[in-house]
PDB file of C-alpha atoms in Angstrom:
ATOM      1  CA  GLY A   1      -7.889  -0.730 -11.989  1.00 64.00           C
ATOM      2  CA  ALA A   2      -7.588   2.666 -10.736  1.00 77.00           C
ATOM      3  CA  VAL A   3      -4.026   3.863 -10.751  1.00 87.00           C
ATOM      4  CA  VAL A   4      -2.579   6.633  -8.129  1.00 92.00           C
ATOM      5  CA  SER A   5       1.024   7.835  -9.296  1.00 93.00           C
ATOM      6  CA  GLN A   6       3.468   9.506  -6.618  1.00 95.00           C
ATOM      7  CA  HIS A   7       6.324  11.750  -7.429  1.00 95.00           C
ATOM      8  CA  PRO A   8       9.046  11.231  -6.434  1.00 95.00           C
ATOM      9  CA  SER A   9       9.746   7.477  -5.421  1.00 93.00           C
ATOM     10  CA  TRP A  10      12.496   8.780  -3.390  1.00 94.00           C
ATOM     11  CA  VAL A  11      14.049  12.188  -2.540  1.00 96.00           C
ATOM     12  CA  ILE A  12      17.254  13.221  -0.692  1.00 96.00           C
ATOM     13  CA  CYS A  13      17.723  16.205   1.017  1.00 95.00           C
ATOM     14  CA  LYS A  14      19.195  18.960   3.277  1.00 96.00           C
ATOM     15  CA  SER A  15      17.729  19.860   6.620  1.00 96.00           C
ATOM     16  CA  GLY A  16      15.810  22.999   6.317  1.00 96.00           C
ATOM     17  CA  THR A  17      14.648  23.162   2.911  1.00 96.00           C
ATOM     18  CA  SER A  18      11.219  22.053   1.902  1.00 97.00           C
ATOM     19  CA  VAL A  19      10.223  19.031  -0.417  1.00 97.00           C
ATOM     20  CA  LYS A  20       6.953  18.374  -2.365  1.00 97.00           C
ATOM     21  CA  ILE A  21       5.458  15.096  -3.196  1.00 97.00           C
ATOM     22  CA  GLU A  22       2.395  14.623  -5.708  1.00 96.00           C
ATOM     23  CA  CYS A  23      -0.124  12.515  -5.677  1.00 95.00           C
ATOM     24  CA  ARG A  24      -2.115  12.016  -8.811  1.00 95.00           C
ATOM     25  CA  SER A  25      -4.915  10.199  -9.788  1.00 91.00           C
ATOM     26  CA  LEU A  26      -4.222   8.756 -13.471  1.00 91.00           C
ATOM     27  CA  ASP A  27      -7.753   7.356 -14.593  1.00 86.00           C
ATOM     28  CA  PHE A  28     -10.530   8.747 -12.268  1.00 86.00           C
ATOM     29  CA  GLN A  29     -11.241  11.653 -10.352  1.00 86.00           C
ATOM     30  CA  ALA A  30     -10.749  11.996  -6.326  1.00 85.00           C
ATOM     31  CA  THR A  31     -12.561  13.794  -4.531  1.00 81.00           C
ATOM     32  CA  THR A  32     -10.787  12.866  -1.504  1.00 87.00           C
ATOM     33  CA  MET A  33      -6.597  11.893  -1.089  1.00 91.00           C
ATOM     34  CA  PHE A  34      -5.491  10.419   2.139  1.00 92.00           C
ATOM     35  CA  TRP A  35      -1.633  10.870   3.262  1.00 95.00           C
ATOM     36  CA  TYR A  36      -0.126   8.253   4.853  1.00 95.00           C
ATOM     37  CA  ARG A  37       3.338   8.328   7.066  1.00 95.00           C
ATOM     38  CA  GLN A  38       5.137   4.963   7.444  1.00 91.00           C
ATOM     39  CA  PHE A  39       8.287   4.503   9.710  1.00 85.00           C
ATOM     40  CA  PRO A  40      10.138   1.418   9.160  1.00 81.00           C
ATOM     41  CA  LYS A  41       8.294  -1.885  10.088  1.00 76.00           C
ATOM     42  CA  GLN A  42       5.719  -0.073  11.100  1.00 82.00           C
ATOM     43  CA  SER A  43       2.172   0.510  10.319  1.00 87.00           C
ATOM     44  CA  LEU A  44       0.668   3.378   8.104  1.00 89.00           C
ATOM     45  CA  MET A  45      -0.170   6.256  10.369  1.00 91.00           C
ATOM     46  CA  LEU A  46      -2.851   8.454   8.863  1.00 92.00           C
ATOM     47  CA  MET A  47      -1.520  12.009   8.085  1.00 95.00           C
ATOM     48  CA  ALA A  48      -4.249  14.399   6.707  1.00 94.00           C
ATOM     49  CA  THR A  49      -7.580  13.991   4.286  1.00 91.00           C
ATOM     50  CA  SER A  50      -7.075  15.893   1.643  1.00 89.00           C
ATOM     51  CA  ASN A  51     -10.691  17.160   0.293  1.00 85.00           C
ATOM     52  CA  GLU A  52     -10.722  19.057  -3.320  1.00 83.00           C
ATOM     53  CA  GLY A  53     -11.291  22.842  -2.999  1.00 82.00           C
ATOM     54  CA  SER A  54     -10.949  22.752   0.607  1.00 84.00           C
ATOM     55  CA  LYS A  55      -8.816  22.657   3.499  1.00 88.00           C
ATOM     56  CA  ALA A  56      -7.435  19.376   4.507  1.00 91.00           C
ATOM     57  CA  THR A  57      -8.286  17.644   7.833  1.00 92.00           C
ATOM     58  CA  TYR A  58      -5.469  17.053  10.149  1.00 94.00           C
ATOM     59  CA  GLU A  59      -4.912  14.024  12.526  1.00 93.00           C
ATOM     60  CA  GLN A  60      -4.235  14.726  16.009  1.00 92.00           C
ATOM     61  CA  GLY A  61      -0.780  15.538  16.662  1.00 93.00           C
ATOM     62  CA  VAL A  62       0.288  15.827  12.819  1.00 95.00           C
ATOM     63  CA  GLU A  63       1.542  19.757  12.398  1.00 94.00           C
ATOM     64  CA  LYS A  64      -0.511  21.471   9.322  1.00 93.00           C
ATOM     65  CA  ASP A  65       1.922  24.330   8.993  1.00 94.00           C
ATOM     66  CA  LYS A  66       5.056  21.672   8.716  1.00 96.00           C
ATOM     67  CA  PHE A  67       2.889  19.361   6.239  1.00 97.00           C
ATOM     68  CA  LEU A  68       1.378  21.487   4.107  1.00 96.00           C
ATOM     69  CA  ILE A  69      -1.288  19.700   1.708  1.00 94.00           C
ATOM     70  CA  ASN A  70      -3.049  21.331  -0.885  1.00 91.00           C
ATOM     71  CA  HIS A  71      -5.865  19.684  -3.507  1.00 89.00           C
ATOM     72  CA  ALA A  72      -6.115  21.896  -6.301  1.00 82.00           C
ATOM     73  CA  SER A  73      -7.802  19.694  -8.906  1.00 88.00           C
ATOM     74  CA  LEU A  74      -9.668  16.130  -8.544  1.00 88.00           C
ATOM     75  CA  THR A  75      -6.357  14.541  -9.616  1.00 91.00           C
ATOM     76  CA  LEU A  76      -4.106  16.091  -8.043  1.00 93.00           C
ATOM     77  CA  SER A  77      -3.290  16.324  -4.254  1.00 94.00           C
ATOM     78  CA  THR A  78       0.434  17.625  -3.224  1.00 95.00           C
ATOM     79  CA  LEU A  79       1.986  17.246   0.115  1.00 96.00           C
ATOM     80  CA  THR A  80       5.069  19.703   1.052  1.00 97.00           C
ATOM     81  CA  VAL A  81       7.284  19.270   4.014  1.00 97.00           C
ATOM     82  CA  THR A  82       8.388  22.186   5.048  1.00 96.00           C
ATOM     83  CA  SER A  83      11.851  23.138   6.328  1.00 96.00           C
ATOM     84  CA  ALA A  84      12.569  19.073   6.522  1.00 96.00           C
ATOM     85  CA  HIS A  85      14.798  17.903   9.606  1.00 96.00           C
ATOM     86  CA  PRO A  86      16.150  14.293   9.799  1.00 95.00           C
ATOM     87  CA  GLU A  87      13.030  13.299  12.160  1.00 94.00           C
ATOM     88  CA  ASP A  88      11.061  14.183   8.801  1.00 95.00           C
ATOM     89  CA  SER A  89      12.593  11.175   7.307  1.00 95.00           C
ATOM     90  CA  SER A  90       9.999   8.688   6.747  1.00 94.00           C
ATOM     91  CA  PHE A  91       7.888   6.635   3.673  1.00 93.00           C
ATOM     92  CA  TYR A  92       5.018   8.972   2.751  1.00 95.00           C
ATOM     93  CA  ILE A  93       1.895   7.149   0.944  1.00 94.00           C
ATOM     94  CA  CYS A  94      -1.220   8.572  -0.617  1.00 94.00           C
ATOM     95  CA  SER A  95      -3.883   7.011  -1.427  1.00 92.00           C
ATOM     96  CA  ALA A  96      -7.351   8.525  -3.370  1.00 89.00           C
ATOM     97  CA  SER A  97     -11.155   7.519  -3.174  1.00 81.00           C
ATOM     98  CA  ASP A  98     -12.689   6.860  -6.869  1.00 75.00           C
ATOM     99  CA  ARG A  99     -16.193   8.385  -6.835  1.00 68.00           C
ATOM    100  CA  GLY A 100     -16.981   6.887  -9.942  1.00 67.00           C
ATOM    101  CA  LYS A 101     -17.430   2.969 -10.503  1.00 61.00           C
ATOM    102  CA  ASN A 102     -15.291   1.818  -7.777  1.00 60.00           C
ATOM    103  CA  ALA A 103     -16.671   4.552  -4.939  1.00 57.00           C
ATOM    104  CA  GLY A 104     -15.454   4.054  -1.584  1.00 61.00           C
ATOM    105  CA  GLU A 105     -12.373   1.847  -2.295  1.00 72.00           C
ATOM    106  CA  LEU A 106      -9.144   3.544  -1.861  1.00 82.00           C
ATOM    107  CA  PHE A 107      -6.369   2.635  -4.536  1.00 87.00           C
ATOM    108  CA  PHE A 108      -2.645   3.550  -2.955  1.00 91.00           C
ATOM    109  CA  GLY A 109       0.317   5.280  -4.739  1.00 92.00           C
ATOM    110  CA  GLU A 110       3.735   3.527  -4.590  1.00 91.00           C
ATOM    111  CA  GLY A 111       4.938   6.093  -1.543  1.00 92.00           C
ATOM    112  CA  SER A 112       7.664   8.338  -1.528  1.00 94.00           C
ATOM    113  CA  ARG A 113      10.739   7.750   0.625  1.00 94.00           C
ATOM    114  CA  LEU A 114      12.107  11.197   2.191  1.00 96.00           C
ATOM    115  CA  THR A 115      15.558  10.913   3.494  1.00 96.00           C
ATOM    116  CA  VAL A 116      16.589  14.551   5.028  1.00 96.00           C
ATOM    117  CA  LEU A 117      20.419  14.348   5.987  1.00 95.00           C
TER     118      LEU A 117
ATOM    119  CA  ALA B   1     -13.473   5.108  17.523  1.00 77.00           C
ATOM    120  CA  GLN B   2     -12.479   2.177  15.276  1.00 83.00           C
ATOM    121  CA  SER B   3      -9.556  -0.190  15.818  1.00 89.00           C
ATOM    122  CA  VAL B   4      -7.571  -3.080  14.058  1.00 93.00           C
ATOM    123  CA  ALA B   5      -5.328  -5.549  15.718  1.00 95.00           C
ATOM    124  CA  GLN B   6      -2.738  -7.481  13.916  1.00 95.00           C
ATOM    125  CA  PRO B   7      -1.658  -9.864  16.633  1.00 95.00           C
ATOM    126  CA  GLU B   8       0.898 -11.883  15.041  1.00 95.00           C
ATOM    127  CA  ASP B   9       4.274  -9.620  14.285  1.00 94.00           C
ATOM    128  CA  GLN B  10       5.605 -12.245  11.903  1.00 96.00           C
ATOM    129  CA  VAL B  11       4.282 -15.456  10.466  1.00 97.00           C
ATOM    130  CA  ASN B  12       6.777 -18.232   9.238  1.00 97.00           C
ATOM    131  CA  VAL B  13       5.308 -20.788   6.909  1.00 97.00           C
ATOM    132  CA  ALA B  14       6.788 -23.639   4.633  1.00 98.00           C
ATOM    133  CA  GLU B  15       6.326 -23.687   1.026  1.00 97.00           C
ATOM    134  CA  GLY B  16       3.273 -25.199   0.232  1.00 97.00           C
ATOM    135  CA  ASN B  17       1.544 -25.415   3.525  1.00 98.00           C
ATOM    136  CA  PRO B  18      -1.262 -23.070   4.746  1.00 98.00           C
ATOM    137  CA  LEU B  19      -1.264 -19.539   5.778  1.00 97.00           C
ATOM    138  CA  THR B  20      -3.489 -17.740   8.178  1.00 98.00           C
ATOM    139  CA  VAL B  21      -2.890 -14.078   9.115  1.00 98.00           C
ATOM    140  CA  LYS B  22      -5.165 -13.191  11.629  1.00 98.00           C
ATOM    141  CA  CYS B  23      -7.207  -9.492  11.514  1.00 97.00           C
ATOM    142  CA  THR B  24      -9.548  -8.596  14.166  1.00 97.00           C
ATOM    143  CA  TYR B  25     -11.716  -5.161  14.395  1.00 94.00           C
ATOM    144  CA  SER B  26     -13.737  -2.896  16.340  1.00 92.00           C
ATOM    145  CA  VAL B  27     -16.066  -0.554  15.009  1.00 87.00           C
ATOM    146  CA  SER B  28     -19.196   1.080  15.971  1.00 83.00           C
ATOM    147  CA  GLY B  29     -21.019   0.784  12.857  1.00 82.00           C
ATOM    148  CA  ASN B  30     -20.959  -1.700  10.027  1.00 83.00           C
ATOM    149  CA  PRO B  31     -17.323  -2.611   8.864  1.00 87.00           C
ATOM    150  CA  TYR B  32     -15.696  -2.324   5.338  1.00 90.00           C
ATOM    151  CA  LEU B  33     -12.772  -4.901   5.795  1.00 93.00           C
ATOM    152  CA  PHE B  34      -9.905  -4.800   3.467  1.00 93.00           C
ATOM    153  CA  TRP B  35      -6.332  -6.633   3.148  1.00 96.00           C
ATOM    154  CA  TYR B  36      -3.359  -5.228   1.504  1.00 94.00           C
ATOM    155  CA  VAL B  37       0.079  -6.434   0.871  1.00 95.00           C
ATOM    156  CA  GLN B  38       3.073  -4.348   0.632  1.00 92.00           C
ATOM    157  CA  TYR B  39       6.186  -5.115  -0.822  1.00 90.00           C
ATOM    158  CA  PRO B  40       9.685  -3.656  -0.010  1.00 84.00           C
ATOM    159  CA  ASN B  41       9.812   0.498  -0.690  1.00 79.00           C
ATOM    160  CA  ARG B  42       6.318  -0.240  -2.355  1.00 84.00           C
ATOM    161  CA  GLY B  43       2.701   1.243  -1.898  1.00 85.00           C
ATOM    162  CA  LEU B  44       0.518  -1.029  -0.852  1.00 89.00           C
ATOM    163  CA  GLN B  45      -1.576  -3.493  -3.465  1.00 90.00           C
ATOM    164  CA  PHE B  46      -5.166  -4.490  -2.481  1.00 89.00           C
ATOM    165  CA  LEU B  47      -5.817  -8.055  -2.176  1.00 93.00           C
ATOM    166  CA  LEU B  48      -9.599  -8.429  -1.184  1.00 92.00           C
ATOM    167  CA  LYS B  49     -12.575  -6.769   0.910  1.00 91.00           C
ATOM    168  CA  TYR B  50     -15.710  -7.456   2.725  1.00 92.00           C
ATOM    169  CA  ILE B  51     -18.622  -4.771   2.098  1.00 88.00           C
ATOM    170  CA  THR B  52     -21.309  -7.557   2.225  1.00 85.00           C
ATOM    171  CA  GLY B  53     -22.848 -10.401   1.520  1.00 86.00           C
ATOM    172  CA  ASP B  54     -20.801 -13.748   1.554  1.00 89.00           C
ATOM    173  CA  ASN B  55     -18.967 -13.940   4.621  1.00 92.00           C
ATOM    174  CA  LEU B  56     -15.800 -15.782   2.326  1.00 95.00           C
ATOM    175  CA  VAL B  57     -14.402 -13.295   0.274  1.00 95.00           C
ATOM    176  CA  LYS B  58     -12.058 -14.590  -2.795  1.00 95.00           C
ATOM    177  CA  GLY B  59      -9.350 -11.989  -3.877  1.00 93.00           C
ATOM    178  CA  SER B  60      -6.102 -11.751  -5.872  1.00 91.00           C
ATOM    179  CA  TYR B  61      -3.610 -14.437  -5.756  1.00 93.00           C
ATOM    180  CA  GLY B  62      -5.075 -17.216  -4.578  1.00 95.00           C
ATOM    181  CA  PHE B  63      -6.076 -15.024  -1.091  1.00 97.00           C
ATOM    182  CA  GLU B  64      -9.273 -15.634   0.431  1.00 97.00           C
ATOM    183  CA  ALA B  65     -10.720 -14.216   3.935  1.00 97.00           C
ATOM    184  CA  GLU B  66     -13.360 -14.821   6.003  1.00 95.00           C
ATOM    185  CA  PHE B  67     -15.420 -12.352   8.112  1.00 95.00           C
ATOM    186  CA  ASN B  68     -16.883 -14.043  11.258  1.00 95.00           C
ATOM    187  CA  LYS B  69     -19.038 -11.248  13.037  1.00 93.00           C
ATOM    188  CA  SER B  70     -19.498 -12.297  16.238  1.00 94.00           C
ATOM    189  CA  GLN B  71     -15.676 -12.840  16.610  1.00 95.00           C
ATOM    190  CA  THR B  72     -14.965  -9.778  14.978  1.00 95.00           C
ATOM    191  CA  SER B  73     -12.331 -11.258  13.024  1.00 97.00           C
ATOM    192  CA  PHE B  74     -11.827 -11.232   9.651  1.00 98.00           C
ATOM    193  CA  HIS B  75      -8.528 -13.784   9.154  1.00 98.00           C
ATOM    194  CA  LEU B  76      -6.841 -13.891   5.681  1.00 98.00           C
ATOM    195  CA  LYS B  77      -5.782 -17.434   4.334  1.00 98.00           C
ATOM    196  CA  LYS B  78      -4.242 -18.923   1.103  1.00 98.00           C
ATOM    197  CA  PRO B  79      -3.884 -22.934   1.105  1.00 97.00           C
ATOM    198  CA  SER B  80      -0.496 -23.135  -0.280  1.00 97.00           C
ATOM    199  CA  ALA B  81       2.072 -20.494   0.285  1.00 97.00           C
ATOM    200  CA  LEU B  82       4.570 -19.620  -2.112  1.00 97.00           C
ATOM    201  CA  VAL B  83       7.756 -17.639  -1.736  1.00 96.00           C
ATOM    202  CA  SER B  84       6.830 -14.689  -3.169  1.00 95.00           C
ATOM    203  CA  ASP B  85       3.800 -14.294  -0.812  1.00 96.00           C
ATOM    204  CA  SER B  86       6.708 -13.378   1.376  1.00 96.00           C
ATOM    205  CA  ALA B  87       5.828  -9.534   2.539  1.00 96.00           C
ATOM    206  CA  LEU B  88       3.935  -7.273   5.075  1.00 95.00           C
ATOM    207  CA  TYR B  89      -0.067  -7.569   5.359  1.00 96.00           C
ATOM    208  CA  PHE B  90      -1.938  -4.970   6.561  1.00 95.00           C
ATOM    209  CA  CYS B  91      -5.694  -5.563   7.372  1.00 96.00           C
ATOM    210  CA  ALA B  92      -7.857  -2.428   7.568  1.00 93.00           C
ATOM    211  CA  VAL B  93     -11.089  -1.290   8.478  1.00 91.00           C
ATOM    212  CA  ARG B  94     -13.394   1.299   7.335  1.00 86.00           C
ATOM    213  CA  ASP B  95     -16.205   2.428   9.828  1.00 73.00           C
ATOM    214  CA  THR B  96     -19.198   3.157   7.719  1.00 67.00           C
ATOM    215  CA  ALA B  97     -20.676   5.566  10.779  1.00 68.00           C
ATOM    216  CA  ALA B  98     -16.844   7.289  10.093  1.00 64.00           C
ATOM    217  CA  GLY B  99     -16.544   8.191   6.602  1.00 63.00           C
ATOM    218  CA  ASN B 100     -13.769   7.140   4.541  1.00 67.00           C
ATOM    219  CA  LYS B 101     -10.966   7.267   6.553  1.00 77.00           C
ATOM    220  CA  LEU B 102      -8.939   3.684   6.965  1.00 85.00           C
ATOM    221  CA  THR B 103      -7.832   2.328  10.158  1.00 89.00           C
ATOM    222  CA  PHE B 104      -4.525   0.306   9.477  1.00 92.00           C
ATOM    223  CA  GLY B 105      -3.532  -2.936  11.878  1.00 93.00           C
ATOM    224  CA  GLY B 106      -0.034  -3.275  12.650  1.00 92.00           C
ATOM    225  CA  GLY B 107       0.965  -5.353   9.957  1.00 94.00           C
ATOM    226  CA  THR B 108       2.289  -8.861  10.024  1.00 96.00           C
ATOM    227  CA  ARG B 109       5.298  -9.960   7.931  1.00 95.00           C
ATOM    228  CA  VAL B 110       5.123 -13.123   6.093  1.00 97.00           C
ATOM    229  CA  LEU B 111       7.907 -14.929   5.705  1.00 97.00           C
ATOM    230  CA  VAL B 112       7.582 -18.664   3.416  1.00 97.00           C
ATOM    231  CA  LYS B 113      10.435 -20.587   3.209  1.00 96.00           C
ATOM    232  CA  PRO B 114      11.662 -22.875   0.440  1.00 95.00           C
TER     233      PRO B 114
END
């Protein structure tokens, strides 16, 4: 099956620094990737839709200047949390849509837990 | 707008007993329905999906789900639960009229006791 890799799995940073999380589709091309945020014991909240070669589409209430998304290739999307604060601490999950044989199905990364001190 | 409801925050079941996790949905077009399972500090693992065809869908690890259009439901079931099935389960819907965006239910925690 299709594999999506996220890196890092865990990251701890100081308040005010920026953190980059990578999402890679390892064995397929992903024209679209999605970034979710999950608070403890809660569901996944869609933050933005990342399209290769174009600007991301952000969900209502998500600050695009705070959460920078770049989808420079068909296998890589990055989420940068800029000037992180403790309230940004969360579990971030990406998913990718396979344009090939599994078209329409979404595959999820293992998630990245961000802790801002 | 599409939405998904999982009415139970937690389901407790004894090992060996049947497991049911409920899900209802609302879409404007035709629904694509999914079930995912999440273990602590992990991403989501795909269990099964309904796109079209038979209303009863069989998936991974012995799970199955039944699509009921009249009741707009897609309940997840397993005939005999295992302790290892204890996890967080998410139902999700993709409205075919709304692109690839998935909307998730609130999640149901399943606890299978030995």
